[in-house]
mmCIF file of C-alpha atoms and ligand atoms in Angstrom:
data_model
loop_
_atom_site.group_PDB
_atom_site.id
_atom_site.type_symbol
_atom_site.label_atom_id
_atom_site.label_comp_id
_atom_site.label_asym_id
_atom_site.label_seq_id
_atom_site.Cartn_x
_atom_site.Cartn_y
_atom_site.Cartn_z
ATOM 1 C CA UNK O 24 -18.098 -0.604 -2.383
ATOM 2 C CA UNK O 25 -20.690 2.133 -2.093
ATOM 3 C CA UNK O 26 -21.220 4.788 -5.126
ATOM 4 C CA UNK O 27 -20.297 7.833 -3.538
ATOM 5 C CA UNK O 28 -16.076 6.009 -3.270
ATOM 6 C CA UNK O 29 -16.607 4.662 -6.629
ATOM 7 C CA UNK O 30 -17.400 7.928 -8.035
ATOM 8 C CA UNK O 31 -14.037 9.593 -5.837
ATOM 9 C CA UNK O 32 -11.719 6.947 -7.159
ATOM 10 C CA UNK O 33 -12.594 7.404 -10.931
ATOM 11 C CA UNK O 34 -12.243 11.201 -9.831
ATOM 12 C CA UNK O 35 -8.674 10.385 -8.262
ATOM 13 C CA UNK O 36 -7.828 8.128 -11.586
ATOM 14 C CA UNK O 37 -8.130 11.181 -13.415
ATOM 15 C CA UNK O 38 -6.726 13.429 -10.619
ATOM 16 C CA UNK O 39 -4.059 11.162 -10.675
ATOM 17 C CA UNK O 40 -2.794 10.746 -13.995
ATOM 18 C CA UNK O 41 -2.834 14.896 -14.541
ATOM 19 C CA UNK O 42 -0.804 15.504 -11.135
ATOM 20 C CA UNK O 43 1.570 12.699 -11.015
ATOM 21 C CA UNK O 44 0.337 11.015 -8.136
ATOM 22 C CA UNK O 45 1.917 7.979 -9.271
ATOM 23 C CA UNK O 46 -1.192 5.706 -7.882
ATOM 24 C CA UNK O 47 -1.499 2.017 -8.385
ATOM 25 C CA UNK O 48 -3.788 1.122 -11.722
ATOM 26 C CA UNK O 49 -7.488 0.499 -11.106
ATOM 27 C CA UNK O 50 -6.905 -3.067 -11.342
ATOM 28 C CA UNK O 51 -4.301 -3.400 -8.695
ATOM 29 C CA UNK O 52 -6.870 -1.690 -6.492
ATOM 30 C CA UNK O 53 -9.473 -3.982 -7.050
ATOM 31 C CA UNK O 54 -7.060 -6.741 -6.366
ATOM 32 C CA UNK O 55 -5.832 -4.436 -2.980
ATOM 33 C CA UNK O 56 -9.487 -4.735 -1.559
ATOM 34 C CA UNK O 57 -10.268 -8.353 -2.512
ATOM 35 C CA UNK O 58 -7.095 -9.430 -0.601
ATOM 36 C CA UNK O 59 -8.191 -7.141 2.575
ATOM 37 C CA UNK O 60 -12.034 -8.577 2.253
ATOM 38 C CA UNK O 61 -10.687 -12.341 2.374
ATOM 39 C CA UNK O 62 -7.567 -12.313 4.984
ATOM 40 C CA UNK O 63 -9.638 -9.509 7.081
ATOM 41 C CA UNK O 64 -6.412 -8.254 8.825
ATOM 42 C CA UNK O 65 -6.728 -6.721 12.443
ATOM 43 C CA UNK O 66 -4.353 -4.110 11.389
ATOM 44 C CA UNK O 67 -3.003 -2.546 7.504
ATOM 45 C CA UNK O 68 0.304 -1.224 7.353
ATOM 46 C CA UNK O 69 1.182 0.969 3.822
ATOM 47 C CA UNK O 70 4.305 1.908 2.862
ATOM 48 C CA UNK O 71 3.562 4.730 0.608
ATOM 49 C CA UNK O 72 0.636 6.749 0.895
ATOM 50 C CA UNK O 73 0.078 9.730 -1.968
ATOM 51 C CA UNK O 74 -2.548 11.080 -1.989
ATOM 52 C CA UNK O 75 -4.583 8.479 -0.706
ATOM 53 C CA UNK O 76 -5.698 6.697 -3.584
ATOM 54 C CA UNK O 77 -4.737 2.711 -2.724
ATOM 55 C CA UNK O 78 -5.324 3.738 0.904
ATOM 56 C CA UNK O 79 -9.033 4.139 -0.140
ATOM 57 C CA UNK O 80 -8.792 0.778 -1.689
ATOM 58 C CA UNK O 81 -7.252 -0.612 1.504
ATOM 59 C CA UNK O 82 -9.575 1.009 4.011
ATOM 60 C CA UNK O 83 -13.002 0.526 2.373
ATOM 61 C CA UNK O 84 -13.655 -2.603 4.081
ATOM 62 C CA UNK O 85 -13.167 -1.000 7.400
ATOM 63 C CA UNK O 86 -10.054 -2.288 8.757
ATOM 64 C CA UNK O 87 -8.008 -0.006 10.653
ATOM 65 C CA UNK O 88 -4.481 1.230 8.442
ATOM 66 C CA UNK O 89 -1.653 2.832 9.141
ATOM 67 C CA UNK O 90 -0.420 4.792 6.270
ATOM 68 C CA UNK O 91 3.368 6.296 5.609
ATOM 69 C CA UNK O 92 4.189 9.004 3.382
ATOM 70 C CA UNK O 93 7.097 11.368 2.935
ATOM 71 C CA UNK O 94 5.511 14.053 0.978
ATOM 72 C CA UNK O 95 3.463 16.506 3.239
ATOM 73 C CA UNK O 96 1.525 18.690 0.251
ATOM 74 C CA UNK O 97 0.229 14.541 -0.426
ATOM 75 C CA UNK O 98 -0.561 13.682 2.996
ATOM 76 C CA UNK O 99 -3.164 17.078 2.934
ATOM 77 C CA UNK O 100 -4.620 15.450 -0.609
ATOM 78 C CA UNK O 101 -4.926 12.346 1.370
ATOM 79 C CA UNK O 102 -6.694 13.615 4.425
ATOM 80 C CA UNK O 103 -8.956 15.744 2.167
ATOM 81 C CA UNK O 104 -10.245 12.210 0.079
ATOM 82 C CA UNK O 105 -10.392 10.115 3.208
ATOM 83 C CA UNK O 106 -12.332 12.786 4.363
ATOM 84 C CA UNK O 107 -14.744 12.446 1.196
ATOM 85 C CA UNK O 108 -14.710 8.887 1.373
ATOM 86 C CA UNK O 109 -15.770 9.509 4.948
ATOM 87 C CA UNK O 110 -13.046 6.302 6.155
ATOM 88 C CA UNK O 111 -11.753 7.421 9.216
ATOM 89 C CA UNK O 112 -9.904 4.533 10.955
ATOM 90 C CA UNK O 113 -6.671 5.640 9.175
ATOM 91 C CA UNK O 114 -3.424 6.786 10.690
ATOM 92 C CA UNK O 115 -0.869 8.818 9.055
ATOM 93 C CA UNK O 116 3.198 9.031 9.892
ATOM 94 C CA UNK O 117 4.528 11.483 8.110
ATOM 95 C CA UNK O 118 8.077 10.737 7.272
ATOM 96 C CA UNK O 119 10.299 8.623 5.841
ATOM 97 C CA UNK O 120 9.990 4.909 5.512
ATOM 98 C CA UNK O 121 13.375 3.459 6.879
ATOM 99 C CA UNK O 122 13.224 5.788 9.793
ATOM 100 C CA UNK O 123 9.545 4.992 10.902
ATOM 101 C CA UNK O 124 9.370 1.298 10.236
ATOM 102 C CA UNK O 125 12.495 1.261 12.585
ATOM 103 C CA UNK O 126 10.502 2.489 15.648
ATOM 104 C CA UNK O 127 6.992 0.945 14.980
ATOM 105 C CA UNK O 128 6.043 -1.200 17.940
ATOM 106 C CA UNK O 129 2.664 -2.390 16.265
ATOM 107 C CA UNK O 130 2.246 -6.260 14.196
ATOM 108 C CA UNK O 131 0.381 -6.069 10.816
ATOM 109 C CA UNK O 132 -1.374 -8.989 9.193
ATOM 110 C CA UNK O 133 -1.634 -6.869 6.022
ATOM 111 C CA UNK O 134 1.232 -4.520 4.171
ATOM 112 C CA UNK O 135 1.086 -3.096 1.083
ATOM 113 C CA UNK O 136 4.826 -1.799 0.128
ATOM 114 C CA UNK O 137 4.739 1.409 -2.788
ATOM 115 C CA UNK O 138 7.385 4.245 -2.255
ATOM 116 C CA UNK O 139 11.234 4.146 -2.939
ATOM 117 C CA UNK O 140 11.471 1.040 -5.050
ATOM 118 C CA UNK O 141 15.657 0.338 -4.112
ATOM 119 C CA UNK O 142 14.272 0.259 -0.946
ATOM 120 C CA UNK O 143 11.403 -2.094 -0.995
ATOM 121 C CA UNK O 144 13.692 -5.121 0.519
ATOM 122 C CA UNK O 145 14.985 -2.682 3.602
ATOM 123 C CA UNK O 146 11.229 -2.100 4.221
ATOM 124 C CA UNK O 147 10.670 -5.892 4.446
ATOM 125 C CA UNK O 148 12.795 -6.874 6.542
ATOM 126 C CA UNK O 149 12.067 -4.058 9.093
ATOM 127 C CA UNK O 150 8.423 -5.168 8.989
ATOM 128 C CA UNK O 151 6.941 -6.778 12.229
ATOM 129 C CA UNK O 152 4.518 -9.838 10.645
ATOM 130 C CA UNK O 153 1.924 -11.119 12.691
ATOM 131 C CA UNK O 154 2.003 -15.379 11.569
ATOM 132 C CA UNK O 155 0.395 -15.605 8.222
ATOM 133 C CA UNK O 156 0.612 -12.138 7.529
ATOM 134 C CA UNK O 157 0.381 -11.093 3.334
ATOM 135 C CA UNK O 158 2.629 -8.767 2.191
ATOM 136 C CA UNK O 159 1.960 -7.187 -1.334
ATOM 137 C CA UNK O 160 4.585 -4.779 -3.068
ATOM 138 C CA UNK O 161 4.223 -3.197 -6.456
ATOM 139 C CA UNK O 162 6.290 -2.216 -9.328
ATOM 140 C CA UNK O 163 7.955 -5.452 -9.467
ATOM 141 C CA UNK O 164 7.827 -5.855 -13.322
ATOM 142 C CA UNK O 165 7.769 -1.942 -14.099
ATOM 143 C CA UNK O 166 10.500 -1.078 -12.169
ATOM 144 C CA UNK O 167 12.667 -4.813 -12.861
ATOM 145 C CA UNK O 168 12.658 -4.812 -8.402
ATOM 146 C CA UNK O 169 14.182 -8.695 -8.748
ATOM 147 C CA UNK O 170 16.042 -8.298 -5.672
ATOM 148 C CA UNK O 171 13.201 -8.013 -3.577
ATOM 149 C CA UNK O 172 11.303 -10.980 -6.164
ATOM 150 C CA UNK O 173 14.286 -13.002 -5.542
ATOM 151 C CA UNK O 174 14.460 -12.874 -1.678
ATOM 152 C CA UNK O 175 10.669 -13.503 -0.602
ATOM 153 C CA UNK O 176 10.206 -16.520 -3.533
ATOM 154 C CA UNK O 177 13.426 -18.369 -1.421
ATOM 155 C CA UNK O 178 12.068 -17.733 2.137
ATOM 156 C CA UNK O 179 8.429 -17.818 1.902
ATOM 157 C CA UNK O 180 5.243 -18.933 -0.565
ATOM 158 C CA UNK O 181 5.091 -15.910 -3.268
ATOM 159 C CA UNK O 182 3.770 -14.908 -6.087
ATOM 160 C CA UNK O 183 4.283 -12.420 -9.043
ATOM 161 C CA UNK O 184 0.808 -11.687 -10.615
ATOM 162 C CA UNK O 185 1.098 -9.736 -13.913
ATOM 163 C CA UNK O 186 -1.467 -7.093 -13.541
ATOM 164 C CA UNK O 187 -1.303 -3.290 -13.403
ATOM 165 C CA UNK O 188 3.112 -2.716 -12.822
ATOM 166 C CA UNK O 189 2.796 -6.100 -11.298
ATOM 167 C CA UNK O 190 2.271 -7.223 -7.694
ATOM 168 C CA UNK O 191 4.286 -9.864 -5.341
ATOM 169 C CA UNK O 192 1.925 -11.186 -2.847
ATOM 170 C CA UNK O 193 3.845 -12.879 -0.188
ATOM 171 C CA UNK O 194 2.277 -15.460 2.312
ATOM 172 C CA UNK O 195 4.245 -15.325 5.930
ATOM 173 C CA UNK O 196 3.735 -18.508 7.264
HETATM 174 C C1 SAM I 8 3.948 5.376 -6.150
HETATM 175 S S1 SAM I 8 3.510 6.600 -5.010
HETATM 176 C C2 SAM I 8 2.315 5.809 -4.011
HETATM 177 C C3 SAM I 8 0.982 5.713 -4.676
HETATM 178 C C4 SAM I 8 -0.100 5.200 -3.772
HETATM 179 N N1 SAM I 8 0.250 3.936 -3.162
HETATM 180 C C5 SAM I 8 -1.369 5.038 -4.567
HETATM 181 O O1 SAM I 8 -1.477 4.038 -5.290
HETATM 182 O O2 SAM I 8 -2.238 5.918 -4.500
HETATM 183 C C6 SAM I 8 4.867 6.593 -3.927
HETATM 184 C C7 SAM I 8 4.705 7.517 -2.749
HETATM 185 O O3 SAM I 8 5.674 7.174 -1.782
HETATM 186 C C8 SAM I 8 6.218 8.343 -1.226
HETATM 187 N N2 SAM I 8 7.566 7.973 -0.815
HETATM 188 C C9 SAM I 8 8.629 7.707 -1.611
HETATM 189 N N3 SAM I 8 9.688 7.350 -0.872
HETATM 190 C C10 SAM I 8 9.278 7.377 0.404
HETATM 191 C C11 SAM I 8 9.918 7.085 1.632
HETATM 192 N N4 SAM I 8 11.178 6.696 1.661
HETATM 193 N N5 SAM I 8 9.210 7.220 2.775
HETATM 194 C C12 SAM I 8 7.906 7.600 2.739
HETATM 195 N N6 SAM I 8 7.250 7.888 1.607
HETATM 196 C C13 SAM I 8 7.925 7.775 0.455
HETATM 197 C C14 SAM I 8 6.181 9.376 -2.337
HETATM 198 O O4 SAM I 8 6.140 10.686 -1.798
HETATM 199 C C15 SAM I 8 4.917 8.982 -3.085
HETATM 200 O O5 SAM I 8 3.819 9.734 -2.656
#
């Protein structure tokens, strides 16, 4: 991770926290980018964009991503700090979730699941999985989202790891 996104992330965390951006804690990031550096994924999907904050995370170690997000005043934060992070293999849909993930023809090895929380388990199953694709979703213990817990710890290999709101990581095997 070069200085110059280290130094925009800490200004996002603070960015953040005054505008209700509603980002994913430092350490969740951290965790975001380690998973992306080991299972290098040939394409990202995120579900839940802001302003761009766990994107940066995602994209850093140059993967390509597609992003979703509802909010359009977000999406221009977003463009403006991938800008600034100068990562530019990044996609944005704007719209919402349900509706998009219905007509995406692309595979992703990689998705990281953050917007409408009572939706999180809709999301999933819409999702086309390349074999051994991870999928990470957050808020699980901050928001109490056991449906969603419940439902990929019966079908696949997952796991709830208590950091930041804590994060299911689910294998796809
Ligand atoms: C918790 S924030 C995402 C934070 C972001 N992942 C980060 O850590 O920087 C949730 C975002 O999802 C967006 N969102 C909520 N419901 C959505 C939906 N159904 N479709 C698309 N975006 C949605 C909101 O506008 C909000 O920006």
């Amino acid at each position: 991770m070069n200085k110059k996104i280290l130094n925009l992330l800490i200004e996002l965390e603070e960015f953040g926290k005054l505008n209700f951006m509603f980002n994913v804690p430092r350490e969740t990031g951290e965790l975001l980018n380690l998973l992306v550096k080991i299972k290098k994924p040939k394409k990202i999907l995120e579900i839940g964009m802001s302003n761009g904050y766990s994107t940066i995370w995602l994209a850093e170690p140059g993967f390509p991503v597609i992003s979703i997000e509802a909010d359009p005043k977000k999406i221009i934060l977003a463009k403006e700090n991938l800008k600034k992070a100068n990562l530019k293999n990044i996609k944005i849909l704007q719209g919402f979730a349900l509706d998009i993930l219905k007509n995406i023809k692309e595979k992703f090895d990689f998705v990281f699941i953050d917007a409408t929380k009572k939706e999180y388990l809709d999301y999933f199953k819409l999702l086309k999985l390349n074999k051994s694709a991870i999928v990470v979703a957050d808020n699980i213990i901050s928001h109490n989202i056991l449906h969603y817990h419940e439902f990929v710890n019966k079908k696949y290999k997952s796991c709830l790891i208590k950091i930041g709101s804590g994060i299911e990581v689910t294998s796809i095997d």
